[in-house]
PDB file of C-alpha atoms in Angstrom:
ATOM      1  CA  UNK A  21      19.425 -21.797   1.531  1.00 46.00           C
ATOM      2  CA  UNK A  22      16.749 -24.439   0.933  1.00 47.00           C
ATOM      3  CA  UNK A  23      13.300 -23.417   2.132  1.00 48.00           C
ATOM      4  CA  UNK A  24      11.990 -26.992   2.159  1.00 55.00           C
ATOM      5  CA  UNK A  25      10.132 -27.800   5.406  1.00 58.00           C
ATOM      6  CA  UNK A  26      10.511 -24.218   6.631  1.00 83.00           C
ATOM      7  CA  UNK A  27       7.515 -22.273   7.865  1.00 93.00           C
ATOM      8  CA  UNK A  28       5.782 -19.895   5.452  1.00 97.00           C
ATOM      9  CA  UNK A  29       6.753 -16.255   5.809  1.00 98.00           C
ATOM     10  CA  UNK A  30       4.537 -13.181   5.889  1.00 98.00           C
ATOM     11  CA  UNK A  31       6.270  -9.867   5.274  1.00 98.00           C
ATOM     12  CA  UNK A  32       4.628  -6.737   6.658  1.00 98.00           C
ATOM     13  CA  UNK A  33       6.161  -3.498   5.380  1.00 98.00           C
ATOM     14  CA  UNK A  34       4.816  -0.610   7.450  1.00 97.00           C
ATOM     15  CA  UNK A  35       3.854  -1.207  11.077  1.00 96.00           C
ATOM     16  CA  UNK A  36       0.509   0.580  10.929  1.00 95.00           C
ATOM     17  CA  UNK A  37      -2.921  -0.501  12.088  1.00 96.00           C
ATOM     18  CA  UNK A  38      -4.178  -1.612   8.668  1.00 97.00           C
ATOM     19  CA  UNK A  39      -1.121  -3.676   7.798  1.00 98.00           C
ATOM     20  CA  UNK A  40      -1.079  -5.260  11.250  1.00 98.00           C
ATOM     21  CA  UNK A  41      -4.741  -6.257  10.965  1.00 98.00           C
ATOM     22  CA  UNK A  42      -4.020  -7.847   7.579  1.00 98.00           C
ATOM     23  CA  UNK A  43      -0.998  -9.751   8.892  1.00 98.00           C
ATOM     24  CA  UNK A  44      -3.070 -11.234  11.688  1.00 97.00           C
ATOM     25  CA  UNK A  45      -5.785 -12.313   9.259  1.00 97.00           C
ATOM     26  CA  UNK A  46      -3.597 -13.927   6.590  1.00 98.00           C
ATOM     27  CA  UNK A  47      -0.902 -15.565   8.730  1.00 97.00           C
ATOM     28  CA  UNK A  48      -1.614 -19.048   9.997  1.00 88.00           C
ATOM     29  CA  UNK A  49       1.232 -20.999  11.546  1.00 90.00           C
ATOM     30  CA  UNK A  50       3.885 -18.964   9.791  1.00 93.00           C
ATOM     31  CA  UNK A  51       6.476 -16.374  10.689  1.00 97.00           C
ATOM     32  CA  UNK A  52       5.825 -12.638  10.367  1.00 98.00           C
ATOM     33  CA  UNK A  53       8.643 -10.242   9.488  1.00 98.00           C
ATOM     34  CA  UNK A  54       7.524  -6.790  10.618  1.00 98.00           C
ATOM     35  CA  UNK A  55       9.545  -4.049   8.906  1.00 98.00           C
ATOM     36  CA  UNK A  56       9.245  -0.329   9.443  1.00 98.00           C
ATOM     37  CA  UNK A  57      11.440   2.735   9.080  1.00 97.00           C
ATOM     38  CA  UNK A  58      11.464   2.962  12.877  1.00 97.00           C
ATOM     39  CA  UNK A  59      12.463  -0.153  14.784  1.00 98.00           C
ATOM     40  CA  UNK A  60      10.384   0.960  17.767  1.00 98.00           C
ATOM     41  CA  UNK A  61       7.218   0.806  15.631  1.00 97.00           C
ATOM     42  CA  UNK A  62       8.086  -2.622  14.266  1.00 98.00           C
ATOM     43  CA  UNK A  63       8.938  -3.899  17.748  1.00 98.00           C
ATOM     44  CA  UNK A  64       5.614  -2.706  19.139  1.00 98.00           C
ATOM     45  CA  UNK A  65       3.715  -4.625  16.451  1.00 98.00           C
ATOM     46  CA  UNK A  66       5.933  -7.664  17.020  1.00 98.00           C
ATOM     47  CA  UNK A  67       4.942  -7.669  20.690  1.00 98.00           C
ATOM     48  CA  UNK A  68       1.276  -7.409  19.748  1.00 97.00           C
ATOM     49  CA  UNK A  69       1.647 -10.391  17.424  1.00 97.00           C
ATOM     50  CA  UNK A  70       3.558 -12.424  20.000  1.00 97.00           C
ATOM     51  CA  UNK A  71       0.866 -11.700  22.597  1.00 96.00           C
ATOM     52  CA  UNK A  72      -1.756 -12.958  20.139  1.00 95.00           C
ATOM     53  CA  UNK A  73       0.066 -16.239  19.503  1.00 95.00           C
ATOM     54  CA  UNK A  74       1.931 -15.416  16.311  1.00 96.00           C
ATOM     55  CA  UNK A  75       5.636 -15.919  15.673  1.00 97.00           C
ATOM     56  CA  UNK A  76       7.224 -12.647  14.624  1.00 98.00           C
ATOM     57  CA  UNK A  77      10.372 -10.586  14.396  1.00 98.00           C
ATOM     58  CA  UNK A  78      10.996  -6.866  14.018  1.00 98.00           C
ATOM     59  CA  UNK A  79      13.413  -5.172  11.672  1.00 98.00           C
ATOM     60  CA  UNK A  80      13.890  -1.946   9.757  1.00 98.00           C
ATOM     61  CA  UNK A  81      13.405  -0.998   6.131  1.00 98.00           C
ATOM     62  CA  UNK A  82      13.663   2.305   4.315  1.00 98.00           C
ATOM     63  CA  UNK A  83      11.368   2.340   1.304  1.00 98.00           C
ATOM     64  CA  UNK A  84      13.306   5.296  -0.101  1.00 97.00           C
ATOM     65  CA  UNK A  85      16.437   3.118  -0.271  1.00 98.00           C
ATOM     66  CA  UNK A  86      16.372   0.316  -2.854  1.00 98.00           C
ATOM     67  CA  UNK A  87      19.249  -1.537  -1.174  1.00 98.00           C
ATOM     68  CA  UNK A  88      17.310  -1.616   2.089  1.00 98.00           C
ATOM     69  CA  UNK A  89      14.273  -3.104   0.343  1.00 98.00           C
ATOM     70  CA  UNK A  90      16.414  -5.700  -1.441  1.00 98.00           C
ATOM     71  CA  UNK A  91      18.019  -6.720   1.839  1.00 98.00           C
ATOM     72  CA  UNK A  92      14.599  -7.208   3.443  1.00 98.00           C
ATOM     73  CA  UNK A  93      13.389  -9.357   0.545  1.00 98.00           C
ATOM     74  CA  UNK A  94      16.541 -11.491   0.695  1.00 98.00           C
ATOM     75  CA  UNK A  95      16.223 -11.903   4.462  1.00 98.00           C
ATOM     76  CA  UNK A  96      12.597 -12.979   4.193  1.00 98.00           C
ATOM     77  CA  UNK A  97      13.436 -15.515   1.482  1.00 98.00           C
ATOM     78  CA  UNK A  98      16.188 -16.990   3.670  1.00 97.00           C
ATOM     79  CA  UNK A  99      13.684 -17.639   6.451  1.00 97.00           C
ATOM     80  CA  UNK A 100      11.298 -19.722   4.363  1.00 97.00           C
ATOM     81  CA  UNK A 101       8.854 -19.567   1.463  1.00 97.00           C
ATOM     82  CA  UNK A 102       7.526 -16.022   1.168  1.00 98.00           C
ATOM     83  CA  UNK A 103       3.777 -16.598   0.937  1.00 98.00           C
ATOM     84  CA  UNK A 104       2.264 -13.252   1.949  1.00 98.00           C
ATOM     85  CA  UNK A 105       3.571  -9.751   1.237  1.00 98.00           C
ATOM     86  CA  UNK A 106       1.779  -6.744   2.716  1.00 98.00           C
ATOM     87  CA  UNK A 107       3.044  -3.389   1.465  1.00 98.00           C
ATOM     88  CA  UNK A 108       1.399  -0.802   3.693  1.00 97.00           C
ATOM     89  CA  UNK A 109       4.232   1.644   4.316  1.00 96.00           C
ATOM     90  CA  UNK A 110       4.114   5.266   3.217  1.00 94.00           C
ATOM     91  CA  UNK A 111       3.718   8.900   4.200  1.00 93.00           C
ATOM     92  CA  UNK A 112       0.718  11.211   3.957  1.00 89.00           C
ATOM     93  CA  UNK A 113       0.450  14.704   2.406  1.00 89.00           C
ATOM     94  CA  UNK A 114       0.593  16.241   5.875  1.00 83.00           C
ATOM     95  CA  UNK A 115       3.689  14.302   6.915  1.00 84.00           C
ATOM     96  CA  UNK A 116       6.289  15.048   4.267  1.00 93.00           C
ATOM     97  CA  UNK A 117       7.310  17.287   1.355  1.00 96.00           C
ATOM     98  CA  UNK A 118       6.649  16.458  -2.289  1.00 97.00           C
ATOM     99  CA  UNK A 119      10.034  14.833  -2.890  1.00 97.00           C
ATOM    100  CA  UNK A 120       9.676  12.472   0.064  1.00 97.00           C
ATOM    101  CA  UNK A 121       6.134  11.448  -0.860  1.00 97.00           C
ATOM    102  CA  UNK A 122       7.212  10.546  -4.388  1.00 98.00           C
ATOM    103  CA  UNK A 123      10.346   8.819  -3.142  1.00 98.00           C
ATOM    104  CA  UNK A 124       8.568   6.689  -0.535  1.00 98.00           C
ATOM    105  CA  UNK A 125       5.010   6.155  -1.756  1.00 97.00           C
ATOM    106  CA  UNK A 126       5.747   5.873  -5.471  1.00 98.00           C
ATOM    107  CA  UNK A 127       9.374   4.813  -5.944  1.00 98.00           C
ATOM    108  CA  UNK A 128       9.578   2.778  -2.729  1.00 98.00           C
ATOM    109  CA  UNK A 129       6.414   0.820  -3.409  1.00 98.00           C
ATOM    110  CA  UNK A 130       7.593   0.187  -6.967  1.00 98.00           C
ATOM    111  CA  UNK A 131      10.930  -1.166  -5.742  1.00 98.00           C
ATOM    112  CA  UNK A 132       9.202  -3.397  -3.188  1.00 98.00           C
ATOM    113  CA  UNK A 133       6.822  -4.815  -5.795  1.00 98.00           C
ATOM    114  CA  UNK A 134       9.767  -5.645  -8.013  1.00 98.00           C
ATOM    115  CA  UNK A 135      12.038  -7.106  -5.340  1.00 98.00           C
ATOM    116  CA  UNK A 136       9.389  -9.222  -3.621  1.00 98.00           C
ATOM    117  CA  UNK A 137       8.228 -10.335  -7.055  1.00 98.00           C
ATOM    118  CA  UNK A 138      11.641 -12.008  -7.361  1.00 98.00           C
ATOM    119  CA  UNK A 139      11.333 -14.031  -4.137  1.00 98.00           C
ATOM    120  CA  UNK A 140       7.613 -14.677  -3.597  1.00 98.00           C
ATOM    121  CA  UNK A 141       6.886 -18.407  -3.521  1.00 98.00           C
ATOM    122  CA  UNK A 142       4.528 -20.243  -5.872  1.00 98.00           C
ATOM    123  CA  UNK A 143       1.024 -19.866  -4.522  1.00 98.00           C
ATOM    124  CA  UNK A 144       2.001 -16.695  -2.698  1.00 98.00           C
ATOM    125  CA  UNK A 145       0.136 -13.415  -2.814  1.00 98.00           C
ATOM    126  CA  UNK A 146       0.678  -9.765  -2.089  1.00 98.00           C
ATOM    127  CA  UNK A 147      -1.359  -6.658  -1.417  1.00 98.00           C
ATOM    128  CA  UNK A 148      -0.461  -2.993  -1.691  1.00 98.00           C
ATOM    129  CA  UNK A 149      -2.358  -0.578   0.529  1.00 98.00           C
ATOM    130  CA  UNK A 150      -2.916   2.454  -1.668  1.00 97.00           C
ATOM    131  CA  UNK A 151      -5.555   5.170  -1.180  1.00 96.00           C
ATOM    132  CA  UNK A 152      -8.817   6.577  -2.477  1.00 96.00           C
ATOM    133  CA  UNK A 153      -6.792   9.702  -3.316  1.00 94.00           C
ATOM    134  CA  UNK A 154      -5.583   7.998  -6.461  1.00 95.00           C
ATOM    135  CA  UNK A 155      -9.128   8.240  -7.799  1.00 95.00           C
ATOM    136  CA  UNK A 156      -9.445  11.999  -7.208  1.00 91.00           C
ATOM    137  CA  UNK A 157      -6.971  13.129  -9.834  1.00 90.00           C
ATOM    138  CA  UNK A 158      -8.150  13.777 -13.413  1.00 91.00           C
ATOM    139  CA  UNK A 159      -7.521  10.957 -15.840  1.00 92.00           C
ATOM    140  CA  UNK A 160      -4.039  10.653 -17.280  1.00 95.00           C
ATOM    141  CA  UNK A 161      -3.351   9.839 -20.912  1.00 97.00           C
ATOM    142  CA  UNK A 162      -2.845   6.242 -21.944  1.00 97.00           C
ATOM    143  CA  UNK A 163       0.825   7.039 -22.552  1.00 97.00           C
ATOM    144  CA  UNK A 164       1.224   8.542 -19.080  1.00 97.00           C
ATOM    145  CA  UNK A 165      -0.426   5.504 -17.511  1.00 97.00           C
ATOM    146  CA  UNK A 166       1.966   3.238 -19.392  1.00 98.00           C
ATOM    147  CA  UNK A 167       4.971   5.267 -18.246  1.00 98.00           C
ATOM    148  CA  UNK A 168       3.922   5.109 -14.603  1.00 98.00           C
ATOM    149  CA  UNK A 169       3.244   1.381 -14.921  1.00 98.00           C
ATOM    150  CA  UNK A 170       6.341   0.200 -16.750  1.00 97.00           C
ATOM    151  CA  UNK A 171       9.201   2.705 -16.493  1.00 98.00           C
ATOM    152  CA  UNK A 172      12.210   1.027 -14.810  1.00 98.00           C
ATOM    153  CA  UNK A 173      12.187   1.939 -11.145  1.00 97.00           C
ATOM    154  CA  UNK A 174      15.496   3.805 -11.221  1.00 97.00           C
ATOM    155  CA  UNK A 175      14.157   6.052 -13.997  1.00 98.00           C
ATOM    156  CA  UNK A 176      10.684   6.513 -12.527  1.00 98.00           C
ATOM    157  CA  UNK A 177      11.271   9.752 -10.630  1.00 97.00           C
ATOM    158  CA  UNK A 178      12.818  11.340 -13.736  1.00 97.00           C
ATOM    159  CA  UNK A 179       9.538  11.223 -15.663  1.00 98.00           C
ATOM    160  CA  UNK A 180       8.421  14.700 -16.843  1.00 97.00           C
ATOM    161  CA  UNK A 181       4.979  14.293 -15.241  1.00 96.00           C
ATOM    162  CA  UNK A 182       6.724  13.912 -11.850  1.00 97.00           C
ATOM    163  CA  UNK A 183       9.183  16.778 -12.350  1.00 93.00           C
ATOM    164  CA  UNK A 184       9.375  19.872 -10.167  1.00 90.00           C
ATOM    165  CA  UNK A 185       6.616  22.204 -11.291  1.00 92.00           C
ATOM    166  CA  UNK A 186       4.493  19.397 -12.735  1.00 95.00           C
ATOM    167  CA  UNK A 187       3.547  18.302  -9.213  1.00 96.00           C
ATOM    168  CA  UNK A 188       1.818  21.265  -7.622  1.00 93.00           C
ATOM    169  CA  UNK A 189       1.351  20.243  -3.968  1.00 95.00           C
ATOM    170  CA  UNK A 190       1.909  17.470  -1.451  1.00 95.00           C
ATOM    171  CA  UNK A 191      -1.663  16.323  -2.061  1.00 94.00           C
ATOM    172  CA  UNK A 192      -1.020  16.177  -5.808  1.00 96.00           C
ATOM    173  CA  UNK A 193       2.152  14.171  -5.166  1.00 97.00           C
ATOM    174  CA  UNK A 194       0.213  11.765  -2.954  1.00 96.00           C
ATOM    175  CA  UNK A 195      -2.568  11.364  -5.519  1.00 97.00           C
ATOM    176  CA  UNK A 196      -0.029  10.708  -8.270  1.00 97.00           C
ATOM    177  CA  UNK A 197       1.802   8.171  -6.122  1.00 98.00           C
ATOM    178  CA  UNK A 198      -1.391   6.325  -5.308  1.00 97.00           C
ATOM    179  CA  UNK A 199      -2.509   6.366  -8.936  1.00 97.00           C
ATOM    180  CA  UNK A 200       0.864   4.885  -9.822  1.00 98.00           C
ATOM    181  CA  UNK A 201       0.546   2.201  -7.137  1.00 98.00           C
ATOM    182  CA  UNK A 202      -2.427   0.670  -8.910  1.00 97.00           C
ATOM    183  CA  UNK A 203      -0.687   0.859 -12.266  1.00 98.00           C
ATOM    184  CA  UNK A 204       2.524  -0.724 -10.929  1.00 98.00           C
ATOM    185  CA  UNK A 205       0.470  -3.528  -9.359  1.00 98.00           C
ATOM    186  CA  UNK A 206      -1.145  -4.205 -12.717  1.00 98.00           C
ATOM    187  CA  UNK A 207       2.228  -4.388 -14.460  1.00 98.00           C
ATOM    188  CA  UNK A 208       3.865  -6.463 -11.720  1.00 98.00           C
ATOM    189  CA  UNK A 209       1.015  -8.961 -11.762  1.00 98.00           C
ATOM    190  CA  UNK A 210       2.580 -10.234 -14.987  1.00 97.00           C
ATOM    191  CA  UNK A 211       5.984 -10.895 -13.398  1.00 96.00           C
ATOM    192  CA  UNK A 212       4.518 -12.237 -10.159  1.00 98.00           C
ATOM    193  CA  UNK A 213       2.349 -14.530 -12.266  1.00 98.00           C
ATOM    194  CA  UNK A 214       5.446 -16.113 -13.782  1.00 97.00           C
ATOM    195  CA  UNK A 215       6.297 -17.346 -10.278  1.00 98.00           C
ATOM    196  CA  UNK A 216       2.768 -18.643  -9.732  1.00 98.00           C
ATOM    197  CA  UNK A 217       1.919 -15.769  -7.394  1.00 98.00           C
ATOM    198  CA  UNK A 218      -0.609 -12.931  -7.368  1.00 98.00           C
ATOM    199  CA  UNK A 219      -0.579  -9.281  -6.331  1.00 98.00           C
ATOM    200  CA  UNK A 220      -3.422  -6.800  -5.943  1.00 98.00           C
ATOM    201  CA  UNK A 221      -4.043  -3.420  -4.357  1.00 98.00           C
ATOM    202  CA  UNK A 222      -6.638  -1.932  -2.039  1.00 98.00           C
ATOM    203  CA  UNK A 223      -7.432   1.787  -2.049  1.00 98.00           C
ATOM    204  CA  UNK A 224      -9.048   2.509   1.319  1.00 97.00           C
ATOM    205  CA  UNK A 225     -10.930   5.631   2.205  1.00 96.00           C
ATOM    206  CA  UNK A 226     -10.663   7.185   5.642  1.00 94.00           C
ATOM    207  CA  UNK A 227      -9.962   4.331   8.048  1.00 96.00           C
ATOM    208  CA  UNK A 228      -9.745   4.969  11.772  1.00 92.00           C
ATOM    209  CA  UNK A 229      -6.126   4.630  12.841  1.00 88.00           C
ATOM    210  CA  UNK A 230      -4.056   6.788  15.213  1.00 82.00           C
ATOM    211  CA  UNK A 231      -2.950   8.919  12.239  1.00 77.00           C
ATOM    212  CA  UNK A 232      -6.496   9.247  10.913  1.00 80.00           C
ATOM    213  CA  UNK A 233      -7.759  10.332  14.321  1.00 82.00           C
ATOM    214  CA  UNK A 234      -5.119  13.058  14.353  1.00 78.00           C
ATOM    215  CA  UNK A 235      -6.079  14.124  10.832  1.00 77.00           C
ATOM    216  CA  UNK A 236      -9.789  14.245  11.676  1.00 82.00           C
ATOM    217  CA  UNK A 237      -9.019  16.572  14.560  1.00 81.00           C
ATOM    218  CA  UNK A 238      -6.369  18.596  12.694  1.00 76.00           C
ATOM    219  CA  UNK A 239      -6.460  21.589  10.318  1.00 75.00           C
ATOM    220  CA  UNK A 240      -8.051  19.527   7.517  1.00 74.00           C
ATOM    221  CA  UNK A 241     -10.379  17.686   9.854  1.00 81.00           C
ATOM    222  CA  UNK A 242     -13.545  19.546   8.838  1.00 86.00           C
ATOM    223  CA  UNK A 243     -13.072  18.530   5.210  1.00 84.00           C
ATOM    224  CA  UNK A 244     -12.476  14.902   6.114  1.00 86.00           C
ATOM    225  CA  UNK A 245     -15.503  14.822   8.408  1.00 90.00           C
ATOM    226  CA  UNK A 246     -17.615  16.289   5.606  1.00 91.00           C
ATOM    227  CA  UNK A 247     -16.440  13.521   3.277  1.00 90.00           C
ATOM    228  CA  UNK A 248     -17.626  10.928   5.759  1.00 92.00           C
ATOM    229  CA  UNK A 249     -20.940  12.616   6.512  1.00 94.00           C
ATOM    230  CA  UNK A 250     -21.845  12.967   2.829  1.00 93.00           C
ATOM    231  CA  UNK A 251     -20.696   9.518   1.760  1.00 94.00           C
ATOM    232  CA  UNK A 252     -23.170   6.659   1.289  1.00 95.00           C
ATOM    233  CA  UNK A 253     -21.681   4.808   4.273  1.00 96.00           C
ATOM    234  CA  UNK A 254     -21.804   7.920   6.432  1.00 95.00           C
ATOM    235  CA  UNK A 255     -18.832   6.806   8.497  1.00 95.00           C
ATOM    236  CA  UNK A 256     -15.154   5.907   8.454  1.00 95.00           C
ATOM    237  CA  UNK A 257     -13.870   2.402   7.913  1.00 96.00           C
ATOM    238  CA  UNK A 258     -11.959   0.172  10.317  1.00 97.00           C
ATOM    239  CA  UNK A 259      -8.670  -1.696   9.878  1.00 97.00           C
ATOM    240  CA  UNK A 260     -10.504  -4.990  10.315  1.00 97.00           C
ATOM    241  CA  UNK A 261     -12.795  -4.203   7.376  1.00 98.00           C
ATOM    242  CA  UNK A 262      -9.789  -3.603   5.125  1.00 98.00           C
ATOM    243  CA  UNK A 263      -8.149  -6.731   6.512  1.00 98.00           C
ATOM    244  CA  UNK A 264     -11.239  -8.782   5.651  1.00 98.00           C
ATOM    245  CA  UNK A 265     -10.989  -7.604   2.048  1.00 98.00           C
ATOM    246  CA  UNK A 266      -7.249  -8.279   1.976  1.00 98.00           C
ATOM    247  CA  UNK A 267      -7.847 -11.735   3.390  1.00 98.00           C
ATOM    248  CA  UNK A 268     -10.144 -12.501   0.483  1.00 98.00           C
ATOM    249  CA  UNK A 269      -7.786 -11.053  -2.132  1.00 98.00           C
ATOM    250  CA  UNK A 270      -4.789 -12.927  -0.725  1.00 98.00           C
ATOM    251  CA  UNK A 271      -6.658 -16.194  -0.198  1.00 97.00           C
ATOM    252  CA  UNK A 272      -7.605 -19.115  -2.443  1.00 97.00           C
ATOM    253  CA  UNK A 273     -11.125 -17.874  -3.127  1.00 97.00           C
ATOM    254  CA  UNK A 274      -9.618 -14.966  -5.081  1.00 98.00           C
ATOM    255  CA  UNK A 275      -7.333 -17.194  -7.090  1.00 97.00           C
ATOM    256  CA  UNK A 276      -8.560 -15.635 -10.349  1.00 98.00           C
ATOM    257  CA  UNK A 277      -8.033 -12.048  -9.149  1.00 98.00           C
ATOM    258  CA  UNK A 278      -4.670 -10.618 -10.107  1.00 98.00           C
ATOM    259  CA  UNK A 279      -3.398  -7.135 -10.936  1.00 98.00           C
ATOM    260  CA  UNK A 280      -6.444  -5.213  -9.777  1.00 98.00           C
ATOM    261  CA  UNK A 281      -7.076  -2.336  -7.377  1.00 98.00           C
ATOM    262  CA  UNK A 282     -10.165  -2.444  -5.161  1.00 98.00           C
ATOM    263  CA  UNK A 283     -11.607   0.879  -3.999  1.00 98.00           C
ATOM    264  CA  UNK A 284     -12.910   0.498  -0.432  1.00 98.00           C
ATOM    265  CA  UNK A 285     -13.996   3.953   0.716  1.00 97.00           C
ATOM    266  CA  UNK A 286     -17.613   3.659   1.809  1.00 97.00           C
ATOM    267  CA  UNK A 287     -18.705   5.388  -1.379  1.00 96.00           C
ATOM    268  CA  UNK A 288     -16.783   8.645  -0.795  1.00 96.00           C
ATOM    269  CA  UNK A 289     -15.446   8.623  -4.352  1.00 96.00           C
ATOM    270  CA  UNK A 290     -18.911   7.908  -5.745  1.00 96.00           C
ATOM    271  CA  UNK A 291     -20.244  10.909  -3.831  1.00 95.00           C
ATOM    272  CA  UNK A 292     -17.231  12.985  -4.932  1.00 94.00           C
ATOM    273  CA  UNK A 293     -18.072  12.491  -8.604  1.00 94.00           C
ATOM    274  CA  UNK A 294     -21.820  11.961  -8.646  1.00 94.00           C
ATOM    275  CA  UNK A 295     -23.279  12.923  -5.268  1.00 94.00           C
ATOM    276  CA  UNK A 296     -23.324  15.708  -2.684  1.00 94.00           C
ATOM    277  CA  UNK A 297     -19.538  15.984  -2.594  1.00 92.00           C
ATOM    278  CA  UNK A 298     -19.376  16.847  -6.299  1.00 89.00           C
ATOM    279  CA  UNK A 299     -19.162  20.428  -7.535  1.00 70.00           C
ATOM    280  CA  UNK A 300     -22.779  20.273  -8.631  1.00 54.00           C
ATOM    281  CA  UNK A 301     -23.962  18.435  -5.535  1.00 54.00           C
ATOM    282  CA  UNK A 302     -25.952  19.827  -2.639  1.00 39.00           C
ATOM    283  CA  UNK A 303     -23.037  20.795  -0.409  1.00 31.00           C
TER     284      UNK A 303
END
């Protein structure tokens, strides 16, 4: 189908607060495809967008299923030129077992980067919402980085460094997935660039969303609150702050920025390595 004279399309994968805030910021006069594992979540965000004057539709996607991701990319391309791609779907260490975290956050994001890299329009841009957790893991070797960045997606989960026993906990799985997100973005920037498009990542710290509020008041809440208290910012972030950064990265002013990951955590990681949150810090 020809996309000439059709409205530009924004694809939002993951109907969470951060992704929704980004979609509202980067969509002007276009059509938003809101995709989530649960149609009820996508429909709720669609209604919010409609109430705010946007044109939107709701559908489902399963990041753990490559065929589902391909179908979403094809559908979006049929609607018009795919100009904005927001990949914000995933699961947290407290939500799922190791296998699911790797399957969704690592494999699923990798598939989506590849499939939307085939349909994104010239001048288009994408952003992956990763996490500060990717910066907490010890450095990998150059060879391991290359494997996470470039291994074909259908072979990715068979890598020895992702095998059972190599991943020691759900948090470790999450950190590995988020480390890989940045590496896959860097590699996919090359293929997206061939279509005249760009893709970057953002690694937020603790951002206040419904899930984050639950986490802050849950079993691990004390540790998260300590992170915030001892960070330079001294507070959590907001979805609108991440959306402002995404708006810059996806807009024309960042036309020379491609294949990078921006850490936006209020300085938590800085404090983790060099401040009061470090092992030698004044805890």
